[in-house]
């Protein structure tokens, strides 16, 4: 159980005000954490895709045309 920051009384899970002093209780905003987690997952996924593209591009450089020798 949580406690009131003003008077220290025990607060129930669904309470919106303190039962002892009547102060309005603020709950943590879980939506902002959800959005932050989604952004981090998308960022990680994007970095992984870019890393895979970079690594696969390095191995395909062997198909580049070979310069011809000049006769001097």
mmCIF file of C-alpha atoms in Angstrom, residues 17-45:
data_model
loop_
_atom_site.group_PDB
_atom_site.id
_atom_site.type_symbol
_atom_site.label_atom_id
_atom_site.label_comp_id
_atom_site.label_asym_id
_atom_site.label_seq_id
_atom_site.Cartn_x
_atom_site.Cartn_y
_atom_site.Cartn_z
ATOM 1 C CA UNK A 17 -7.915 11.492 -2.259
ATOM 2 C CA UNK A 18 -6.268 10.752 1.070
ATOM 3 C CA UNK A 19 -8.840 9.327 3.543
ATOM 4 C CA UNK A 20 -7.218 11.227 6.448
ATOM 5 C CA UNK A 21 -6.312 14.719 5.194
ATOM 6 C CA UNK A 22 -8.260 14.853 1.915
ATOM 7 C CA UNK A 23 -5.325 15.874 -0.293
ATOM 8 C CA UNK A 24 -5.725 15.036 -3.981
ATOM 9 C CA UNK A 25 -3.436 12.153 -4.936
ATOM 10 C CA UNK A 26 -1.468 12.052 -8.158
ATOM 11 C CA UNK A 27 -0.892 8.703 -9.784
ATOM 12 C CA UNK A 28 2.117 7.937 -11.941
ATOM 13 C CA UNK A 29 1.467 8.305 -15.631
ATOM 14 C CA UNK A 30 2.019 4.858 -17.119
ATOM 15 C CA UNK A 31 1.186 5.972 -20.642
ATOM 16 C CA UNK A 32 4.383 8.017 -20.936
ATOM 17 C CA UNK A 33 6.439 4.949 -19.961
ATOM 18 C CA UNK A 34 4.572 2.892 -22.537
ATOM 19 C CA UNK A 35 5.335 5.431 -25.272
ATOM 20 C CA UNK A 36 8.991 5.582 -24.218
ATOM 21 C CA UNK A 37 9.286 1.792 -24.371
ATOM 22 C CA UNK A 38 7.698 1.648 -27.819
ATOM 23 C CA UNK A 39 10.102 4.337 -29.072
ATOM 24 C CA UNK A 40 13.100 2.461 -27.673
ATOM 25 C CA UNK A 41 11.993 -0.790 -29.315
ATOM 26 C CA UNK A 42 11.509 0.968 -32.662
ATOM 27 C CA UNK A 43 14.906 2.657 -32.353
ATOM 28 C CA UNK A 44 16.582 -0.658 -31.556
ATOM 29 C CA UNK A 45 14.825 -2.351 -34.480
#
